[in-house]
Short mmCIF file of C-alpha atoms in Angstrom, two decimals:
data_model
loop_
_atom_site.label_atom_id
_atom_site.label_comp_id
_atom_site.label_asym_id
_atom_site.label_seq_id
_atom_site.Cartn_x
_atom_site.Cartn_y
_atom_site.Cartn_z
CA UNK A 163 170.23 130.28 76.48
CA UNK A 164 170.51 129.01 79.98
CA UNK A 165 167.77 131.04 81.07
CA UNK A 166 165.28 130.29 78.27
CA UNK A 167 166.15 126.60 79.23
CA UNK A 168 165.54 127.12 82.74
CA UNK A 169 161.68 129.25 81.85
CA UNK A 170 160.89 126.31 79.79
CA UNK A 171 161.39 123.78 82.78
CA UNK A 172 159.06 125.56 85.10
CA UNK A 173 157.06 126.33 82.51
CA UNK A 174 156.53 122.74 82.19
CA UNK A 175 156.68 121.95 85.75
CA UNK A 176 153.21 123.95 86.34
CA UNK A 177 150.93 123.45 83.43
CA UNK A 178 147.93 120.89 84.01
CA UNK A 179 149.26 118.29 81.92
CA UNK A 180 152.02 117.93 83.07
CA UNK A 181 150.65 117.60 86.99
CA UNK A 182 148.19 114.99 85.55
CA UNK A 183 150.94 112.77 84.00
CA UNK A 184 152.12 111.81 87.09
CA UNK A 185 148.42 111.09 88.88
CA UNK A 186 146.06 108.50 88.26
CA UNK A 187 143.54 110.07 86.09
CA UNK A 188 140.17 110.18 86.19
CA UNK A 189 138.00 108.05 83.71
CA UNK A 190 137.12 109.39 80.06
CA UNK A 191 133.54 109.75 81.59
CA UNK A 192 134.78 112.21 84.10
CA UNK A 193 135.05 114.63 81.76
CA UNK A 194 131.62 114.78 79.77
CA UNK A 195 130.66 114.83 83.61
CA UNK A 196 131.90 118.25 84.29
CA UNK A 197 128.97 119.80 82.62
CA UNK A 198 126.48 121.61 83.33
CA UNK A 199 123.94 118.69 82.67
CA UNK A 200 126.45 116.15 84.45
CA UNK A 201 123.96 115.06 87.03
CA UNK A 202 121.98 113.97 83.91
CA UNK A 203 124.11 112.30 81.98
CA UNK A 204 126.37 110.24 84.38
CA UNK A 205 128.68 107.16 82.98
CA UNK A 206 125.36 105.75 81.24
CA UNK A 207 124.28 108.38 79.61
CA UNK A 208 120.69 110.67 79.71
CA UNK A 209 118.70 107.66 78.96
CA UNK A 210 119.65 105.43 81.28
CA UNK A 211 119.91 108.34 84.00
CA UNK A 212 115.78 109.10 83.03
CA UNK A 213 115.01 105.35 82.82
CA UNK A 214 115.85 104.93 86.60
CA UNK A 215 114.99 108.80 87.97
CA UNK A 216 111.67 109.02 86.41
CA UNK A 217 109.96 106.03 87.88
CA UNK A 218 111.54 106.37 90.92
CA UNK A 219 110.45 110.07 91.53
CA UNK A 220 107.02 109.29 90.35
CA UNK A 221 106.77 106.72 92.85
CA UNK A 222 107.64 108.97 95.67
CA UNK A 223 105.43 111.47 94.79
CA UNK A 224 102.61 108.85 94.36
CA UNK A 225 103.62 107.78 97.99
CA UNK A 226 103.76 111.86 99.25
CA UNK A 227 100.39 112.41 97.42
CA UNK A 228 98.70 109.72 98.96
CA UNK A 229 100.28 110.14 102.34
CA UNK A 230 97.71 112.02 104.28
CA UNK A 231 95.27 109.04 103.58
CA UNK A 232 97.83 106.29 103.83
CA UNK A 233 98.62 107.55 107.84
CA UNK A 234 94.58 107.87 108.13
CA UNK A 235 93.86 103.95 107.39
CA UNK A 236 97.24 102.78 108.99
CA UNK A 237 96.15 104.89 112.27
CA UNK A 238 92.79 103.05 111.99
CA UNK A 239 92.72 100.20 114.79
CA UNK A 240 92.50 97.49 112.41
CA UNK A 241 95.50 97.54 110.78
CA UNK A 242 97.95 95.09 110.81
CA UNK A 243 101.48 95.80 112.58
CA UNK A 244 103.58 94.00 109.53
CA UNK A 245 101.30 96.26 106.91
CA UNK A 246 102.41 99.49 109.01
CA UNK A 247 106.06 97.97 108.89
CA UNK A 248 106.44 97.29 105.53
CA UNK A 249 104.85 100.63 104.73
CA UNK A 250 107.39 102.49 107.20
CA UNK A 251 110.21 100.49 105.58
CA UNK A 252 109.10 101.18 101.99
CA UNK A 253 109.05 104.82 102.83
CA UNK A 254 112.55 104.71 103.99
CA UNK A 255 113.90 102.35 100.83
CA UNK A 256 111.97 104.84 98.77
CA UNK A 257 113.75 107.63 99.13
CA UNK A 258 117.69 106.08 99.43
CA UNK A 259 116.63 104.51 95.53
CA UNK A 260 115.48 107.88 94.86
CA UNK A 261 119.01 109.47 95.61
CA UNK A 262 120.67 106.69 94.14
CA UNK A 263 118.86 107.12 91.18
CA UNK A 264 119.36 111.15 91.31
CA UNK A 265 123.31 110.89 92.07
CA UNK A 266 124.38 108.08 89.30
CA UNK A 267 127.09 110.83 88.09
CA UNK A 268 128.90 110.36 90.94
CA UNK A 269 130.39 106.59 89.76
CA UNK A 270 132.18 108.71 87.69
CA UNK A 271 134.20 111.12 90.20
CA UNK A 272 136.71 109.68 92.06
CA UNK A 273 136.51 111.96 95.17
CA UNK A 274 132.95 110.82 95.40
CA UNK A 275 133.89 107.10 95.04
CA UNK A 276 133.59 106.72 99.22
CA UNK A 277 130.13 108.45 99.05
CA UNK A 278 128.53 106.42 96.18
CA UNK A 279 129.96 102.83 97.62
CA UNK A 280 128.26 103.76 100.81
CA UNK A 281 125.09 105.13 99.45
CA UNK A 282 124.93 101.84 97.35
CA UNK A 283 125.64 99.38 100.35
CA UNK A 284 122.68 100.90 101.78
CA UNK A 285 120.01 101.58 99.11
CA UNK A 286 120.80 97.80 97.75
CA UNK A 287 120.30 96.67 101.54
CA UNK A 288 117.35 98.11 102.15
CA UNK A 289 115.87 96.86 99.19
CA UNK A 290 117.63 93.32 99.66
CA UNK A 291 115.60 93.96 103.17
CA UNK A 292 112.42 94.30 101.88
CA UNK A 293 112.75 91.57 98.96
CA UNK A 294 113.69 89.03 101.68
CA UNK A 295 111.98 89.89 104.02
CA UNK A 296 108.88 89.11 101.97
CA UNK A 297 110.33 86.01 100.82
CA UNK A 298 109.88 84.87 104.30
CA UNK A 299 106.55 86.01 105.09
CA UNK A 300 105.37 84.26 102.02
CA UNK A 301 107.07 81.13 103.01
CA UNK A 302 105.77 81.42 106.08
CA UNK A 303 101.77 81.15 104.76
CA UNK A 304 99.04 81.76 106.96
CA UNK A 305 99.77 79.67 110.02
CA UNK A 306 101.42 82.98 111.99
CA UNK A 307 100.26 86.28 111.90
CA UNK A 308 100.88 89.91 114.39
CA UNK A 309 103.58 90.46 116.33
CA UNK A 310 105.10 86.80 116.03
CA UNK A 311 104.97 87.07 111.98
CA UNK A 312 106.76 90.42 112.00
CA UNK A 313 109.58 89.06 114.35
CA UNK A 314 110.18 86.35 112.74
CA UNK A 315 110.21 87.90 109.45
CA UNK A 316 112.87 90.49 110.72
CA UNK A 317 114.93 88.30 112.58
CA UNK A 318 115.27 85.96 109.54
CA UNK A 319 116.27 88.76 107.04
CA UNK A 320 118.44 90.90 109.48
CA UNK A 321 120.47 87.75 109.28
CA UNK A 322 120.89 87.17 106.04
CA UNK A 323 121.23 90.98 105.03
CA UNK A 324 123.67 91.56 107.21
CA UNK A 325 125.62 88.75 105.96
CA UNK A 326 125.28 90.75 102.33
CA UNK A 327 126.26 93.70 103.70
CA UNK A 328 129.67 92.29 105.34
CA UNK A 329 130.52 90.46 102.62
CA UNK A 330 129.84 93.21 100.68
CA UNK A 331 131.93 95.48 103.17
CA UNK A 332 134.31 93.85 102.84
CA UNK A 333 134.68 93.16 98.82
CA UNK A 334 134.17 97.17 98.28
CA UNK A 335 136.36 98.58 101.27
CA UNK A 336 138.45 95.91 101.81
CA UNK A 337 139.65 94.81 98.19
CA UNK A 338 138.62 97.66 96.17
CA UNK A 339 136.31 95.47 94.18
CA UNK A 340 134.21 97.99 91.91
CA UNK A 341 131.10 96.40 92.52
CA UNK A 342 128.91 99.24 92.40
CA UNK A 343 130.07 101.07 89.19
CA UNK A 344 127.98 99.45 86.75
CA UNK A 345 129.64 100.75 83.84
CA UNK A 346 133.24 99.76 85.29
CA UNK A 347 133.76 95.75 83.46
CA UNK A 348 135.20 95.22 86.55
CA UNK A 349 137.19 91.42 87.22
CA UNK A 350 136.72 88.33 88.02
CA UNK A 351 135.73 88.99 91.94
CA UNK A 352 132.93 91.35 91.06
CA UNK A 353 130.97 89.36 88.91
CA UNK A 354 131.87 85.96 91.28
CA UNK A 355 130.05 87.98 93.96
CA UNK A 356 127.17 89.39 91.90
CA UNK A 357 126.69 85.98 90.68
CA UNK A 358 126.28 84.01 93.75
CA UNK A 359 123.94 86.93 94.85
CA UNK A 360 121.88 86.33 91.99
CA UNK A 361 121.74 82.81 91.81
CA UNK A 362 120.88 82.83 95.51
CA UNK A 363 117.63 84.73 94.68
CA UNK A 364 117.23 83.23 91.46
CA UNK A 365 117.36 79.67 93.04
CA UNK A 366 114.69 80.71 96.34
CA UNK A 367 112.41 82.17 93.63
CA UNK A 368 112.54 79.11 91.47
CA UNK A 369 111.85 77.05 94.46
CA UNK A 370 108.46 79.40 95.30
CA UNK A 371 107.12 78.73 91.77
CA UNK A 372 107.53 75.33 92.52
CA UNK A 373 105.31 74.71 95.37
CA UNK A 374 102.68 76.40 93.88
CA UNK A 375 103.02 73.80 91.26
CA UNK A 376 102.96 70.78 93.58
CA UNK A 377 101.26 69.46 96.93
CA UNK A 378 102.76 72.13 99.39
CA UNK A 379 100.89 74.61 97.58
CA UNK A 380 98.47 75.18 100.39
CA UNK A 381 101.36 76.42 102.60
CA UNK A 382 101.71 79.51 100.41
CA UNK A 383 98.99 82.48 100.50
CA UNK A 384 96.41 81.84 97.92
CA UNK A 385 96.92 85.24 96.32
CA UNK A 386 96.98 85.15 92.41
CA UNK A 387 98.73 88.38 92.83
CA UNK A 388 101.96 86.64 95.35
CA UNK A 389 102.36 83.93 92.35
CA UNK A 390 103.18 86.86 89.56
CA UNK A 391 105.01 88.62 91.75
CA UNK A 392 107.13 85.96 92.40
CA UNK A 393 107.16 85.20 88.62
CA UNK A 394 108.41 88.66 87.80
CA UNK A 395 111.79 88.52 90.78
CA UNK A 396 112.03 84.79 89.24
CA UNK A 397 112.23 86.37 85.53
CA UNK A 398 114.51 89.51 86.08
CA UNK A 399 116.67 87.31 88.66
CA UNK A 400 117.52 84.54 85.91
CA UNK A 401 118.07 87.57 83.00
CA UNK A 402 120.57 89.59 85.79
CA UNK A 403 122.60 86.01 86.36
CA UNK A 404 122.31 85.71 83.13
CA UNK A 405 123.84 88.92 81.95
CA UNK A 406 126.66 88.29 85.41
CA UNK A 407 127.75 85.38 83.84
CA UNK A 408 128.18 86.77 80.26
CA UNK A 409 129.82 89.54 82.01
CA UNK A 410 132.42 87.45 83.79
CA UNK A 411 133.46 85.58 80.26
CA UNK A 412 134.13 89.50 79.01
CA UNK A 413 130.90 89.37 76.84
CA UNK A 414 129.32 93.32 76.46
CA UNK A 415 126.19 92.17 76.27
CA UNK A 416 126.51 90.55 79.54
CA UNK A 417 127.20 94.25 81.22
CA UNK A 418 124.63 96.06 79.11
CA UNK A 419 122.28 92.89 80.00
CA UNK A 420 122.98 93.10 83.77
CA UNK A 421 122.30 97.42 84.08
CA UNK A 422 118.85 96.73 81.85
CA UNK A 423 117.99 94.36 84.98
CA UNK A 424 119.30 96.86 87.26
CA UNK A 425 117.38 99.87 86.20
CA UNK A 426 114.43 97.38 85.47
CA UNK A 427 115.16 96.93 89.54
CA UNK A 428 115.80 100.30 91.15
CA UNK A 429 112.66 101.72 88.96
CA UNK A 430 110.00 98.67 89.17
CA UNK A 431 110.63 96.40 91.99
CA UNK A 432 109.21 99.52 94.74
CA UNK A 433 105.65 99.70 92.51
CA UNK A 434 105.58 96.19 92.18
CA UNK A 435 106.00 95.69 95.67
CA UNK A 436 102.99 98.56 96.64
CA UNK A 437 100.71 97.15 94.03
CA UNK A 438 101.50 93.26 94.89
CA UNK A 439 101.00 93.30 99.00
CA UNK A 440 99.69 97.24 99.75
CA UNK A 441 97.13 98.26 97.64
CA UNK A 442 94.48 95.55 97.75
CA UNK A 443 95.09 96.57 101.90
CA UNK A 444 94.60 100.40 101.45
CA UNK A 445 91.55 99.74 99.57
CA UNK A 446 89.70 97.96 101.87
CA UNK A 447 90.34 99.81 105.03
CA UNK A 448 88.81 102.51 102.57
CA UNK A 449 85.88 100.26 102.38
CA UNK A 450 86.18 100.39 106.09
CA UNK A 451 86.13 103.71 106.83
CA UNK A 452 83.40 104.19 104.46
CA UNK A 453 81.60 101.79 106.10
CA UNK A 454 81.90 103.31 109.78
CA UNK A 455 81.27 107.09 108.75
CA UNK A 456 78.42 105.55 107.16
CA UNK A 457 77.22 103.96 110.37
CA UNK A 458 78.35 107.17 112.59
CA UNK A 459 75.83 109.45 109.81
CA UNK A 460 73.03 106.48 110.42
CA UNK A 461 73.26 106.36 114.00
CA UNK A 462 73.44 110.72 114.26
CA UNK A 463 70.30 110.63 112.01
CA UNK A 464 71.51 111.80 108.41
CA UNK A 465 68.97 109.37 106.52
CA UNK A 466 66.19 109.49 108.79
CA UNK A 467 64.65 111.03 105.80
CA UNK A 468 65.17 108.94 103.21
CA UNK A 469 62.69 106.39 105.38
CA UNK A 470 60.35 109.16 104.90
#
């Protein structure tokens, strides 16, 4: 008897549930993430997952495709230093959104938890980067331009983004504040932070839209295109503090409002920016190579016959 007592014990003492009684263990999502299709699915599920990979890896390859041509015009002598900035930077934001984007699954493994905070910090940096970092060129008009634009521009959103990223530092490593698991409902410190973020942006935005509604209007590049851009951040802004705020009160909505805005951001804001303050640039240094092989042909005699 004593020795079917004693099998029993170490029986028990050795099988898996009984090891993970005594651990922390791992959230319910962990374990539809153990599939074969895990990257896919994540803690939001396949749809989300293809909402914010798709866009995001189209994008690149857009960039990739057009690549050859982009380094052609930026190489071109009359391109402007902040253009071939911005377009450096957007290569490098590009592809930390794309592995965010392409490793969502790891918010839900714990051992990865290090990794994903730290991937986060810096894909949501580098895109606070750019966002800002445009914010102050437009504020800034058309009274600077070159090198004295650009180092301004930098100077002025190195600042405040590294400012985000301590604070953020800090909240994540320092406290254990979940603020990059979007599906976690997190406390009261996660959304306090995410909502003073947003209502930051939300508030500089808001102030844009007003001066080109009033008499400092001509201090702001008279681009059609700037004024819907800033439109757009002003829109998705308000929604996200929108959805922080329901989140904070322990509304669901709030949480499924604020990771619409956030796949709405790490899927759109990238095109929007290229299509906003690139394009219209790549375009007409194609008029302007067009224009000088089409002088080089003249001068080397190609239509001498068509005078004929």
């Amino acid at each position: 008897m004593r020795r079917r007592l004693l099998e029993g014990a170490m029986a028990l003492a050795v099988s898996p549930d009984a090891n993970s009684s005594g651990a922390a263990s791992p959230p319910p999502s962990s374990a539809a993430a153990s599939g074969p299709m895990s990257w896919l699915s994540g803690c939001h599920g396949a749809w989300y997952s293809l909402a914010v990979m798709l866009p995001s890896l189209a994008f690149v390859g857009f960039l990739a495709w057009q690549a050859r041509r982009s380094f052609r015009r930026l190489s071109y002598g009359r391109s402007h230093v902040v253009v071939v900035a911005y377009y450096a930077l957007l290569w490098a934001v590009a592809v930390l959104n794309l592995l965010w984007c392409f490793l969502q699954v790891w918010q839900c493994m714990p051992d990865r938890a290090f990794s994903w905070n730290v991937l986060s910090l810096f894909t949501k940096s580098g895109m606070l980067f750019l966002e800002v970092s445009l914010i102050a060129f437009l504020l800034q008009g058309n009274e600077t331009s070159g090198y004295e634009s650009l180092a301004r521009t930098f100077v002025i959103s190195g600042a405040v983004v590294c400012a985000d990223v301590l604070l953020k530092t800090i909240y994540v490593f320092g406290f254990s504040v979940p603020l990059f698991i979007d599906a976690d409902q997190g406390t009261g410190g996660k959304w306090g932070l995410w909502i003073l973020h947003k209502l930051v942006l939300t508030g500089v935005y808001g102030v844009i839209v007003f001066m080109y509604h009033s008499r400092w209007r001509d201090r702001l590049p008279a681009k059609p295109a700037y004024y819907h851009y800033v439109c757009a951040m002003l829109l998705l802004n308000a929604l996200s503090l929108f959805g922080c705020f329901l989140a904070a009160c322990g509304a669901g909505f709030g949480l499924w409002l604020y990771n619409l805005t956030s796949v709405c951001y790490h899927s759109l804001y990238l095109p929007l920016l290229y299509v906003t303050f690139l394009a219209d640039f790549f375009q007409e240094e194609d008029m302007l190579l067009e224009n000088v092989y089409y002088s080089e042909m003249k001068d080397a005699g190609f239509f001498d016959a068509d005078w004929d």
